[in-house]
Coordinates of C-alpha atoms in Angstrom, one line a residue:
M29 CA 22.9 20.8 2.5
T30 CA 19.2 19.7 2.5
P31 CA 17.4 20.9 5.7
P32 CA 15.5 18.4 7.6
P33 CA 11.7 18.5 6.9
A34 CA 9.5 20.3 9.4
P35 CA 7.8 17.7 11.6
V36 CA 4.1 17.3 10.9
R37 CA 2.9 17.4 14.4
D38 CA -0.4 18.3 16.0
A39 CA -0.9 22.0 16.5
P40 CA -1.1 23.2 20.1
A41 CA -4.4 23.1 21.9
D42 CA -4.9 26.8 21.5
S43 CA -4.7 26.6 17.7
R44 CA -7.4 28.9 16.3
A45 CA -9.0 26.9 13.6
S46 CA -11.9 28.8 12.1
P47 CA -14.5 28.0 9.5
R48 CA -12.2 29.7 7.0
S49 CA -10.0 26.6 7.3
L50 CA -12.6 24.7 5.3
S51 CA -11.5 26.7 2.2
G52 CA -8.7 24.2 2.0
L53 CA -11.3 21.8 0.6
W54 CA -12.1 24.0 -2.4
P55 CA -9.7 22.1 -4.8
F56 CA -11.6 18.9 -4.0
V57 CA -15.0 20.6 -4.4
R58 CA -14.2 22.4 -7.6
P59 CA -14.6 19.3 -9.9
Y60 CA -18.2 18.9 -8.7
R61 CA -19.3 22.5 -9.1
A62 CA -22.3 21.5 -11.2
R63 CA -23.5 19.0 -8.5
V64 CA -22.9 21.6 -5.8
A65 CA -25.1 24.1 -7.8
L66 CA -27.8 21.5 -8.2
A67 CA -27.7 20.6 -4.4
L68 CA -28.0 24.4 -3.6
L69 CA -31.0 24.6 -6.0
F70 CA -32.7 21.7 -4.2
L71 CA -31.8 23.2 -0.8
L72 CA -33.3 26.6 -1.9
G73 CA -36.5 24.8 -3.1
A74 CA -36.8 23.0 0.3
A75 CA -36.3 26.3 2.2
V76 CA -38.9 28.2 0.0
A77 CA -41.4 25.4 0.5
T78 CA -40.9 25.5 4.2
L79 CA -41.3 29.3 4.3
A80 CA -44.5 29.0 2.2
L81 CA -46.2 26.8 4.8
P82 CA -47.0 29.7 7.2
L83 CA -48.5 31.8 4.4
A84 CA -50.7 28.9 3.4
L85 CA -51.7 28.5 7.0
R86 CA -52.6 32.2 7.3
T87 CA -54.7 31.9 4.2
L88 CA -56.4 28.8 5.5
I89 CA -57.4 30.6 8.8
D90 CA -58.3 34.0 7.4
Q91 CA -60.0 33.0 4.2
G92 CA -61.0 29.3 4.6
L93 CA -63.0 30.1 7.7
A94 CA -64.3 33.5 6.6
A95 CA -67.2 32.2 4.4
A96 CA -70.6 32.6 6.2
H97 CA -72.3 29.7 4.4
P98 CA -71.2 26.2 5.6
G99 CA -71.1 24.8 2.1
E100 CA -68.9 27.6 0.8
R101 CA -66.7 27.2 3.9
V102 CA -66.2 23.5 3.2
M103 CA -65.2 24.1 -0.4
A104 CA -62.8 26.9 0.7
L105 CA -61.2 24.8 3.3
R106 CA -60.8 21.9 0.8
T107 CA -59.1 24.2 -1.6
H108 CA -56.7 25.6 1.1
F109 CA -55.9 22.1 2.4
W110 CA -55.0 21.0 -1.1
A111 CA -52.7 24.1 -1.3
L112 CA -51.1 23.1 2.0
F113 CA -50.6 19.5 0.7
A114 CA -49.0 20.8 -2.5
V115 CA -46.6 22.8 -0.4
A116 CA -45.8 19.8 1.8
G117 CA -45.4 17.6 -1.3
A118 CA -42.9 20.1 -2.8
L119 CA -41.1 20.2 0.5
G120 CA -40.8 16.4 0.6
V121 CA -39.5 16.2 -3.0
F122 CA -36.9 19.0 -2.6
A123 CA -35.8 17.6 0.8
A124 CA -35.2 14.1 -0.6
L125 CA -33.3 15.5 -3.6
R126 CA -31.2 17.8 -1.4
F127 CA -30.4 14.9 1.0
Y128 CA -29.2 12.6 -1.9
S129 CA -27.2 15.3 -3.6
V130 CA -25.5 16.6 -0.5
T131 CA -24.7 13.1 0.9
W132 CA -23.2 12.1 -2.5
L133 CA -21.0 15.2 -2.4
G134 CA -19.9 14.4 1.1
E135 CA -19.0 10.8 0.3
R136 CA -17.3 11.7 -2.9
I137 CA -15.2 14.7 -1.7
T138 CA -14.2 12.8 1.5
A139 CA -13.0 9.9 -0.6
D140 CA -11.0 12.2 -2.8
V141 CA -9.4 13.9 0.2
R142 CA -8.5 10.6 1.8
N143 CA -7.0 9.3 -1.5
A144 CA -5.0 12.5 -2.1
V145 CA -3.6 12.6 1.5
Y146 CA -2.7 8.9 1.4
A147 CA -1.1 9.1 -2.1
H148 CA 0.9 12.2 -0.9
V149 CA 2.1 10.6 2.3
I150 CA 3.4 7.4 0.8
R151 CA 5.6 9.6 -1.6
Q152 CA 7.3 11.3 1.4
S153 CA 10.9 10.4 2.0
P154 CA 12.0 8.4 5.1
A155 CA 13.0 11.7 6.7
F156 CA 9.3 12.6 7.0
F157 CA 8.6 9.4 9.0
E158 CA 11.5 10.2 11.3
T159 CA 9.4 13.1 12.7
T160 CA 5.8 11.9 12.1
R161 CA 4.2 9.0 13.8
T162 CA 2.3 6.5 11.7
G163 CA -0.6 6.4 14.1
E164 CA -1.0 10.1 13.8
V165 CA -1.2 9.9 10.0
L166 CA -3.8 7.1 10.3
S167 CA -5.8 9.2 12.7
R168 CA -5.9 12.0 10.2
L169 CA -6.9 9.6 7.4
T170 CA -9.8 8.1 9.4
T171 CA -11.1 10.3 12.2
D172 CA -10.4 13.7 10.6
T173 CA -11.8 12.7 7.2
T174 CA -14.9 11.3 8.9
L175 CA -15.4 14.7 10.5
V176 CA -15.1 16.4 7.2
Q177 CA -17.5 13.9 5.7
T178 CA -20.1 14.6 8.4
V179 CA -19.9 18.4 7.8
I180 CA -20.0 18.3 4.0
G181 CA -22.5 15.5 3.7
S182 CA -24.9 16.6 6.5
S183 CA -24.1 19.4 8.8
L184 CA -23.2 22.0 6.2
S185 CA -26.4 21.3 4.3
M186 CA -28.5 21.5 7.5
G187 CA -26.7 24.7 8.3
L188 CA -27.4 26.3 4.9
R189 CA -31.0 25.2 4.9
N190 CA -31.6 26.5 8.4
A191 CA -29.8 29.7 7.6
L192 CA -32.1 30.3 4.6
M193 CA -35.2 29.4 6.6
G194 CA -34.1 31.5 9.6
L195 CA -33.3 34.4 7.3
G196 CA -36.5 34.0 5.4
A197 CA -38.5 33.8 8.6
L198 CA -36.8 36.8 10.0
V199 CA -37.5 38.8 6.8
M200 CA -41.2 37.8 6.9
L201 CA -41.4 38.7 10.6
I202 CA -39.9 42.1 9.9
V203 CA -42.2 42.8 6.9
T204 CA -45.3 41.8 8.8
N205 CA -44.3 43.1 12.3
P206 CA -41.7 45.8 11.8
Y207 CA -42.1 47.6 15.1
V208 CA -42.0 44.5 17.3
M209 CA -39.1 42.9 15.3
A210 CA -37.0 46.0 15.7
Q211 CA -37.1 45.4 19.5
V212 CA -36.4 41.7 19.0
L213 CA -33.4 42.3 16.8
A214 CA -31.9 44.8 19.3
I215 CA -32.2 42.1 22.0
L216 CA -30.7 39.4 19.6
A217 CA -27.7 41.7 18.9
L218 CA -26.7 41.3 22.6
V219 CA -26.6 37.5 22.1
V220 CA -23.9 37.7 19.5
V221 CA -20.9 38.7 21.6
P222 CA -21.2 36.0 24.3
A223 CA -21.9 33.4 21.5
L224 CA -18.6 34.4 19.8
V225 CA -16.7 34.0 23.1
F226 CA -18.2 30.5 23.6
G227 CA -17.4 29.7 20.0
R228 CA -13.8 30.5 20.3
R229 CA -13.4 28.3 23.3
V230 CA -15.2 25.4 21.5
R231 CA -12.8 25.9 18.5
R232 CA -9.7 25.4 20.7
L233 CA -11.1 22.4 22.5
S234 CA -12.2 20.8 19.2
R235 CA -8.7 20.9 17.9
A236 CA -7.3 19.7 21.2
S237 CA -9.8 16.8 21.2
Q238 CA -8.6 15.6 17.8
D239 CA -5.0 15.8 18.8
R240 CA -5.6 13.6 21.8
V241 CA -7.4 11.0 19.7
A242 CA -4.4 11.0 17.4
D243 CA -2.1 10.4 20.4
A244 CA -4.2 7.3 21.3
S245 CA -4.1 6.0 17.7
A246 CA -0.3 6.4 17.6
I247 CA 0.1 4.3 20.8
A248 CA -2.2 1.6 19.5
G249 CA -0.5 1.5 16.1
E250 CA 3.0 1.2 17.7
V251 CA 2.0 -1.5 20.2
L252 CA -0.1 -3.6 17.8
N253 CA 2.9 -3.8 15.5
A254 CA 5.1 -5.1 18.3
I255 CA 2.7 -7.6 20.0
P256 CA 5.3 -10.4 20.3
V257 CA 7.8 -8.1 22.0
V258 CA 5.1 -6.7 24.4
Q259 CA 3.9 -10.2 25.3
S260 CA 7.3 -11.7 25.7
H261 CA 8.2 -9.0 28.2
G262 CA 4.8 -9.3 30.0
Q263 CA 4.0 -5.7 29.4
E264 CA 0.3 -6.2 28.4
A265 CA -1.0 -4.5 31.5
R266 CA 1.4 -1.6 31.2
E267 CA 0.6 -1.0 27.6
A268 CA -3.1 -1.2 28.3
A269 CA -2.7 1.3 31.1
R270 CA -0.7 3.6 28.8
F271 CA -3.4 3.5 26.1
A272 CA -6.1 4.0 28.8
R273 CA -4.3 7.2 29.9
A274 CA -4.3 8.4 26.4
T275 CA -8.0 7.7 25.8
E276 CA -8.8 9.2 29.2
A277 CA -7.0 12.4 28.1
A278 CA -9.0 12.3 24.9
F279 CA -12.2 11.8 26.8
D280 CA -11.4 14.6 29.2
T281 CA -10.8 17.0 26.4
A282 CA -13.9 15.8 24.6
R283 CA -15.9 16.3 27.8
R284 CA -14.8 19.9 28.2
R285 CA -15.5 20.5 24.5
T286 CA -19.0 19.0 24.8
R287 CA -19.7 21.0 28.0
M288 CA -18.7 24.2 26.3
R289 CA -20.9 23.3 23.2
A290 CA -23.8 22.5 25.5
L291 CA -23.5 25.8 27.3
L292 CA -23.3 27.6 23.9
I293 CA -26.4 25.8 22.6
A294 CA -28.3 26.5 25.8
F295 CA -27.4 30.1 25.8
V296 CA -28.2 30.7 22.2
I297 CA -31.6 28.9 22.4
I298 CA -32.7 30.5 25.6
A299 CA -31.6 34.0 24.7
T300 CA -33.2 33.8 21.2
A301 CA -36.4 32.2 22.5
A302 CA -36.7 34.9 25.1
A303 CA -36.3 37.6 22.5
L304 CA -38.8 36.0 20.1
L305 CA -41.3 35.2 22.8
W306 CA -41.3 38.9 23.7
G307 CA -42.2 39.6 20.1
L308 CA -44.9 36.9 20.2
Y309 CA -46.4 38.5 23.3
Q310 CA -46.6 41.8 21.5
G311 CA -48.4 40.0 18.6
T312 CA -51.0 38.5 20.9
Q313 CA -51.6 42.0 22.3
A314 CA -52.1 43.3 18.8
V315 CA -54.7 40.6 18.0
L316 CA -56.6 41.5 21.2
A317 CA -56.5 45.1 20.2
G318 CA -57.7 44.3 16.7
R319 CA -54.6 45.5 14.9
I320 CA -53.9 42.1 13.2
S321 CA -55.9 39.0 12.3
A322 CA -55.8 35.6 13.9
G323 CA -54.3 34.2 10.7
H324 CA -51.6 36.8 10.9
L325 CA -50.8 35.7 14.4
G326 CA -50.7 32.1 13.4
Q327 CA -48.3 33.0 10.6
T328 CA -46.2 34.9 13.1
V329 CA -46.1 31.9 15.5
V330 CA -45.0 29.5 12.8
Y331 CA -42.3 31.9 11.6
V332 CA -41.1 32.4 15.2
I333 CA -40.9 28.6 15.6
L334 CA -38.9 28.3 12.3
L335 CA -36.5 31.1 13.4
V336 CA -35.9 29.6 16.9
S337 CA -35.4 26.1 15.5
S338 CA -33.1 27.4 12.8
V339 CA -31.0 29.3 15.4
A340 CA -30.9 26.1 17.6
V341 CA -29.7 23.9 14.6
L342 CA -27.2 26.6 13.5
S343 CA -25.6 26.6 17.0
E344 CA -25.1 22.9 16.8
V345 CA -23.9 23.0 13.2
Y346 CA -21.4 25.7 14.0
G347 CA -19.8 23.4 16.5
D348 CA -19.5 20.7 13.9
V349 CA -18.1 23.1 11.4
L350 CA -15.5 24.2 13.9
R351 CA -14.5 20.5 14.5
A352 CA -14.3 20.0 10.7
A353 CA -12.2 23.1 10.3
G354 CA -9.7 21.7 12.8
A355 CA -9.7 18.4 10.9
T356 CA -9.3 20.2 7.6
E357 CA -6.3 22.0 8.9
R358 CA -4.6 18.8 10.0
L359 CA -5.3 17.2 6.6
M360 CA -4.0 20.2 4.8
E361 CA -0.8 20.1 6.9
L362 CA -0.2 16.6 5.5
L363 CA -0.9 17.8 1.9
A364 CA 1.4 20.8 2.4
A365 CA 4.4 18.6 3.5
R366 CA 7.0 18.6 0.8
S367 CA 9.6 15.9 0.4
A368 CA 13.1 17.0 -0.6
I369 CA 13.3 13.7 -2.5
A370 CA 11.5 14.1 -5.8
S371 CA 12.2 13.5 -9.5
P372 CA 13.8 16.6 -11.3
A373 CA 11.7 18.5 -13.7
Q374 CA 13.8 17.3 -16.6
P375 CA 15.3 13.9 -15.5
R376 CA 18.3 12.5 -17.3
P377 CA 17.6 9.0 -18.8
L378 CA 19.5 6.1 -17.4
P379 CA 21.6 4.4 -20.1
P380 CA 20.7 0.8 -21.1
V381 CA 22.9 -1.8 -19.4
S382 CA 23.7 -5.5 -19.7
G383 CA 25.6 -7.5 -17.2
G384 CA 24.9 -5.2 -14.2
S385 CA 25.0 -1.5 -13.3
A386 CA 28.0 0.6 -12.4
V387 CA 27.8 2.2 -9.0
A388 CA 29.9 5.1 -7.7
L389 CA 29.9 7.1 -4.4
E390 CA 32.5 9.9 -4.6
G391 CA 33.5 12.0 -1.6
V392 CA 30.2 11.4 0.1
E393 CA 29.3 13.0 3.4
F394 CA 25.9 12.3 4.9
R395 CA 24.1 13.0 8.1
Y396 CA 20.6 11.9 8.9
P397 CA 18.1 14.8 9.4
S398 CA 17.3 13.5 12.9
R399 CA 21.0 13.3 13.8
P400 CA 22.6 16.3 12.2
D401 CA 25.6 16.2 14.6
T402 CA 26.7 12.7 13.7
A403 CA 28.1 11.8 10.3
A404 CA 26.8 8.5 9.0
L405 CA 29.2 8.6 6.1
L406 CA 32.3 10.8 5.9
D407 CA 34.6 11.3 2.9
F408 CA 33.2 8.0 1.5
T409 CA 34.3 6.9 -1.9
L410 CA 33.4 3.6 -3.5
H411 CA 33.3 2.4 -7.1
V412 CA 31.7 -0.9 -8.1
R413 CA 32.1 -2.2 -11.6
P414 CA 29.2 -3.8 -13.6
G415 CA 28.7 -7.4 -12.6
E416 CA 30.9 -7.1 -9.5
T417 CA 29.8 -8.5 -6.2
V418 CA 31.0 -6.3 -3.3
A419 CA 30.3 -7.1 0.4
L420 CA 30.1 -4.3 3.0
V421 CA 31.1 -5.5 6.5
G422 CA 31.8 -3.7 9.7
P423 CA 30.4 -3.2 13.2
S424 CA 26.9 -1.9 13.7
G425 CA 26.6 1.8 13.0
A426 CA 29.4 1.7 10.5
G427 CA 27.2 3.2 7.7
K428 CA 26.6 0.0 5.6
S429 CA 22.8 0.4 5.4
T430 CA 23.2 4.1 4.7
V431 CA 25.0 3.3 1.5
F432 CA 21.9 1.4 0.4
Q433 CA 19.6 4.2 1.4
L434 CA 21.6 6.7 -0.6
L435 CA 21.6 4.5 -3.7
L436 CA 17.9 4.2 -3.5
R437 CA 17.7 7.9 -2.9
F438 CA 15.7 7.7 0.2
Y439 CA 18.0 10.6 1.3
D440 CA 20.2 13.1 -0.6
V441 CA 23.9 13.5 0.4
Q442 CA 25.1 16.8 1.9
R443 CA 28.4 16.6 0.0
G444 CA 29.8 14.5 -2.8
R445 CA 28.0 12.5 -5.5
V446 CA 26.1 9.2 -5.8
L447 CA 25.9 7.8 -9.4
L448 CA 24.2 4.9 -11.0
D449 CA 25.5 4.0 -14.5
G450 CA 27.2 7.4 -14.7
V451 CA 24.0 9.4 -13.9
P452 CA 23.8 11.2 -10.5
V453 CA 20.8 9.8 -8.7
Q454 CA 19.5 13.3 -8.1
A455 CA 19.3 13.9 -11.8
A456 CA 17.5 10.6 -12.6
D457 CA 13.8 9.9 -12.6
L458 CA 13.0 8.5 -9.2
H459 CA 10.8 5.7 -10.4
A460 CA 13.3 4.7 -13.1
L461 CA 16.1 4.7 -10.6
R462 CA 14.4 2.4 -8.2
Q463 CA 13.2 0.1 -10.9
R464 CA 16.9 -0.6 -11.6
I465 CA 17.5 -1.7 -8.0
G466 CA 16.3 -4.8 -6.3
L467 CA 16.3 -4.8 -2.5
V468 CA 16.1 -7.7 0.0
P469 CA 15.9 -6.0 3.4
Q470 CA 16.9 -7.6 6.7
D471 CA 13.4 -7.4 8.0
S472 CA 11.2 -9.0 5.3
V473 CA 8.0 -7.2 4.6
I474 CA 5.0 -9.5 3.8
F475 CA 1.7 -7.8 2.7
S476 CA -1.7 -9.0 3.8
T477 CA -2.4 -11.0 0.7
N478 CA -1.5 -14.4 -0.8
A479 CA 1.9 -15.7 -1.6
L480 CA 1.5 -15.2 -5.3
E481 CA 0.7 -11.5 -5.0
N482 CA 3.5 -11.0 -2.4
I483 CA 6.1 -12.3 -4.8
R484 CA 4.5 -10.4 -7.7
Y485 CA 4.7 -7.1 -5.8
G486 CA 7.8 -5.9 -7.6
R487 CA 6.5 -6.8 -11.0
P488 CA 2.7 -6.5 -11.1
D489 CA 2.6 -7.6 -14.7
A490 CA 4.5 -10.9 -14.2
S491 CA 2.7 -14.1 -15.1
D492 CA 2.0 -16.9 -12.6
D493 CA 4.7 -19.0 -14.2
E494 CA 7.3 -16.3 -13.7
V495 CA 6.3 -15.9 -10.1
I496 CA 6.7 -19.7 -9.5
A497 CA 10.1 -19.7 -11.3
A498 CA 11.3 -16.9 -8.9
A499 CA 10.0 -18.8 -5.9
Q500 CA 11.8 -21.9 -7.1
A501 CA 15.0 -19.9 -7.5
A502 CA 14.7 -18.7 -3.9
F503 CA 13.9 -22.2 -2.7
A504 CA 10.4 -21.0 -1.6
D505 CA 8.4 -23.2 -3.9
D506 CA 8.3 -26.3 -1.7
F507 CA 7.0 -24.6 1.5
I508 CA 4.5 -22.4 -0.5
R509 CA 3.0 -25.5 -2.2
A510 CA 2.7 -27.1 1.3
L511 CA 0.4 -24.3 2.5
P512 CA -3.3 -25.0 2.6
Q513 CA -4.1 -23.2 -0.7
G514 CA -0.6 -23.2 -2.1
Y515 CA 0.3 -20.0 -3.9
H516 CA -3.2 -18.6 -3.1
T517 CA -2.8 -19.0 0.6
F518 CA -3.4 -15.8 2.6
L519 CA -0.2 -15.1 4.5
G520 CA -1.8 -13.0 7.3
E521 CA -0.9 -9.5 8.4
R522 CA 2.9 -9.0 8.2
G523 CA 3.2 -12.7 7.2
V524 CA 2.4 -14.0 10.7
R525 CA 1.6 -17.4 9.2
L526 CA 5.2 -17.9 8.1
S527 CA 8.4 -18.4 9.9
G528 CA 11.2 -15.8 9.7
G529 CA 13.1 -17.9 7.1
Q530 CA 10.0 -18.4 5.0
R531 CA 9.3 -14.6 5.0
Q532 CA 12.9 -14.0 3.9
R533 CA 12.7 -16.4 1.0
I534 CA 9.4 -14.7 -0.2
S535 CA 11.3 -11.4 -0.1
I536 CA 14.2 -12.9 -2.1
A537 CA 11.8 -14.3 -4.6
R538 CA 10.3 -10.9 -5.0
A539 CA 13.7 -9.3 -5.8
L540 CA 14.6 -12.1 -8.2
L541 CA 11.3 -11.7 -10.1
Q542 CA 12.1 -8.0 -10.5
N543 CA 15.4 -9.0 -12.2
P544 CA 17.2 -5.7 -11.7
P545 CA 20.7 -4.9 -12.9
L546 CA 21.7 -3.9 -9.3
L547 CA 20.8 -6.1 -6.3
L548 CA 21.1 -4.9 -2.7
L549 CA 21.2 -7.7 -0.1
D550 CA 20.9 -6.4 3.4
E551 CA 21.5 -9.5 5.6
A552 CA 19.4 -11.4 3.1
T553 CA 20.1 -14.8 4.8
S554 CA 20.0 -13.6 8.4
A555 CA 16.7 -15.3 9.3
L556 CA 17.5 -18.6 7.7
D557 CA 18.6 -21.8 9.3
T558 CA 21.8 -23.5 8.1
H559 CA 20.1 -25.7 5.6
S560 CA 17.9 -22.9 4.1
E561 CA 20.9 -20.6 4.1
R562 CA 22.9 -22.9 1.9
M563 CA 20.0 -23.3 -0.6
V564 CA 19.3 -19.6 -0.7
Q565 CA 23.0 -18.7 -0.9
A566 CA 23.3 -21.0 -3.9
A567 CA 20.3 -19.3 -5.5
L568 CA 21.6 -15.8 -4.8
E569 CA 25.1 -16.7 -6.2
A570 CA 23.4 -17.9 -9.4
A571 CA 21.4 -14.7 -9.6
M572 CA 24.5 -12.6 -9.0
R573 CA 26.2 -13.8 -12.2
N574 CA 24.5 -11.3 -14.5
R575 CA 24.1 -8.3 -12.2
T576 CA 26.0 -6.0 -9.9
T577 CA 25.4 -7.0 -6.2
L578 CA 26.1 -5.2 -3.0
V579 CA 25.9 -7.4 0.1
I580 CA 25.6 -6.3 3.7
A581 CA 26.5 -9.2 6.1
H582 CA 27.4 -9.6 9.7
R583 CA 27.9 -13.3 9.2
L584 CA 31.2 -13.2 7.4
S585 CA 30.8 -16.8 6.2
T586 CA 28.2 -15.5 3.7
V587 CA 30.6 -13.0 2.0
Q588 CA 33.8 -15.0 1.5
R589 CA 33.1 -15.5 -2.2
A590 CA 32.5 -11.8 -2.9
D591 CA 34.8 -10.3 -5.5
R592 CA 35.7 -7.6 -3.0
I593 CA 35.0 -7.0 0.6
V594 CA 34.8 -3.4 1.9
V595 CA 35.3 -3.0 5.6
M596 CA 33.6 0.1 7.1
D597 CA 33.9 1.7 10.5
H598 CA 32.4 5.0 11.7
G599 CA 31.2 6.0 8.2
R600 CA 34.6 5.4 6.5
I601 CA 36.3 2.7 4.5
V602 CA 39.1 1.3 6.5
E603 CA 40.0 -1.9 4.5
T604 CA 39.4 -3.4 1.1
G605 CA 40.3 -6.8 -0.3
T606 CA 39.3 -10.4 -0.6
H607 CA 38.6 -12.6 2.4
A608 CA 42.1 -14.1 2.4
E609 CA 43.8 -10.8 1.9
L610 CA 42.0 -9.2 4.8
L611 CA 42.6 -12.1 7.1
A612 CA 46.4 -11.8 6.3
R613 CA 46.5 -8.1 7.1
G614 CA 45.3 -8.6 10.7
G615 CA 43.1 -5.5 10.7
L616 CA 39.5 -4.9 11.7
Y617 CA 38.1 -7.6 9.4
A618 CA 40.5 -10.2 10.9
R619 CA 39.4 -9.2 14.4
L620 CA 35.8 -9.5 13.5
A621 CA 36.4 -12.8 11.8
A622 CA 38.3 -14.1 14.8
M623 CA 35.5 -13.2 17.2
Q624 CA 32.8 -14.6 15.0
F625 CA 34.5 -17.8 14.0
A626 CA 35.6 -18.5 17.5
T627 CA 31.8 -18.7 18.3
D628 CA 30.6 -20.3 15.0
G629 CA 33.6 -22.6 14.3
P630 CA 37.0 -22.4 12.6
A631 CA 37.3 -20.0 9.6
P632 CA 37.5 -21.6 6.2
A633 CA 40.8 -21.3 4.5

């Protein structure tokens, strides 16, 4: 029995994401090692140029102003100013190269992460989406990847540059003022412990903030996909209030995170500045006592400013890194999700067929992962011959759609076997298996593109003439040509510019274009009016002649010409026969027919 997949949910608010979580990005960084090395080289050059400025300033003060003769002093100053300009020029060039290299890496790696996560998610089985909200996945693909991009393309570079400058400034201060800096370092050591406490709190709130944003995204995604239902029930205000509560929760968490980060920044800057100002005060006393020169003091001042500014920037960058660490964890959770539905390492090839596929379900027992206590199919056995048309009928919840989902291998059975053309579906290549099956679902899916590409979706290599022929077979050609741009008309998101019957005929044309040996029709004519239903039914009957067809229908008038009707109830087959045979038996089918035809009109003989 295949266990249900673990739900990919947001981690609790006290999840302890740490900068180490960013190591999950290494597989995406590895292909660009050369560019990373180049960016680090430019970063190092910019840091060295910055650290050289105080030395050039010291030389300018101590040597450029030391000459007694005014002419010599002017020449010396000119030389030292040119040296300062050369250092500044080098800094500008290295800073520009660093910015371009690091920004390129941020954009490229983020795009790769986004592509990898999306490609991985769309390969997950339906069981994954039973436990994971679509809005949550979208939040991770957008908000979380944006956080990662900010860190890789900006914050991390700033952090490394300021770490190098701060470390270099600290080393220079220690070399030039060892006694004073020993006192300063002792004071700075006392800053570390409180900063770590603040940092841990910021870490927890950063992850919680991202979780609340995901909650709001999930609500928005759910409601925007159900606007007609929301508006028809007059629930706009209620849904707006529900979204507002979610965004307020996100804002409240973000406010607490920001407050904690602000306290962390203030504490680090004030404590560091106090320690360094103490060292600077000691330096001024040394100048007055004649122990160091004025240039030495100027150099010390600049290094102190560099060190303080570096610590300030690092405290802000650390907060960004923590947020990105939480975002990386959430993205890696998606990439770590493993679907139980996958092609085997050595798939068995499906044999060539002509005239339709053979279908067999033998002793099948199946329970949905989200409903393990209820059997959707129980001891279910069904054999369908090549070219046969079999209708599955029964009350809602009987298990009819489950049969389709098992044939498409959206799920694996817990007991028994499902075979297509004699090959167990679990042993076949997943793509090859699904290419043999054409599905017309009850709820037609229309993509945000034109009519031509919507029909061509099942066969991207089909020519325009083949697409038009499929549309004609599904009686969709007339209404498509009547659209403003004909087959090139944009159909709107989820096909909002079409009626329900028109969307259904687009879906049928898509399946006919695929021309599979097995056709699954799940209430394929449910959204059509009587006139359209007759036209499409005729087209489908013509299409059924050279393939195996399984039909799910609640409207029994649409299945009367099936070779065989299989009546299901509570996951079992309770009756099998033709329309006339089943009516004569007076069982469940006859009762369903009596109720339906009493409403729709007398049953045909």
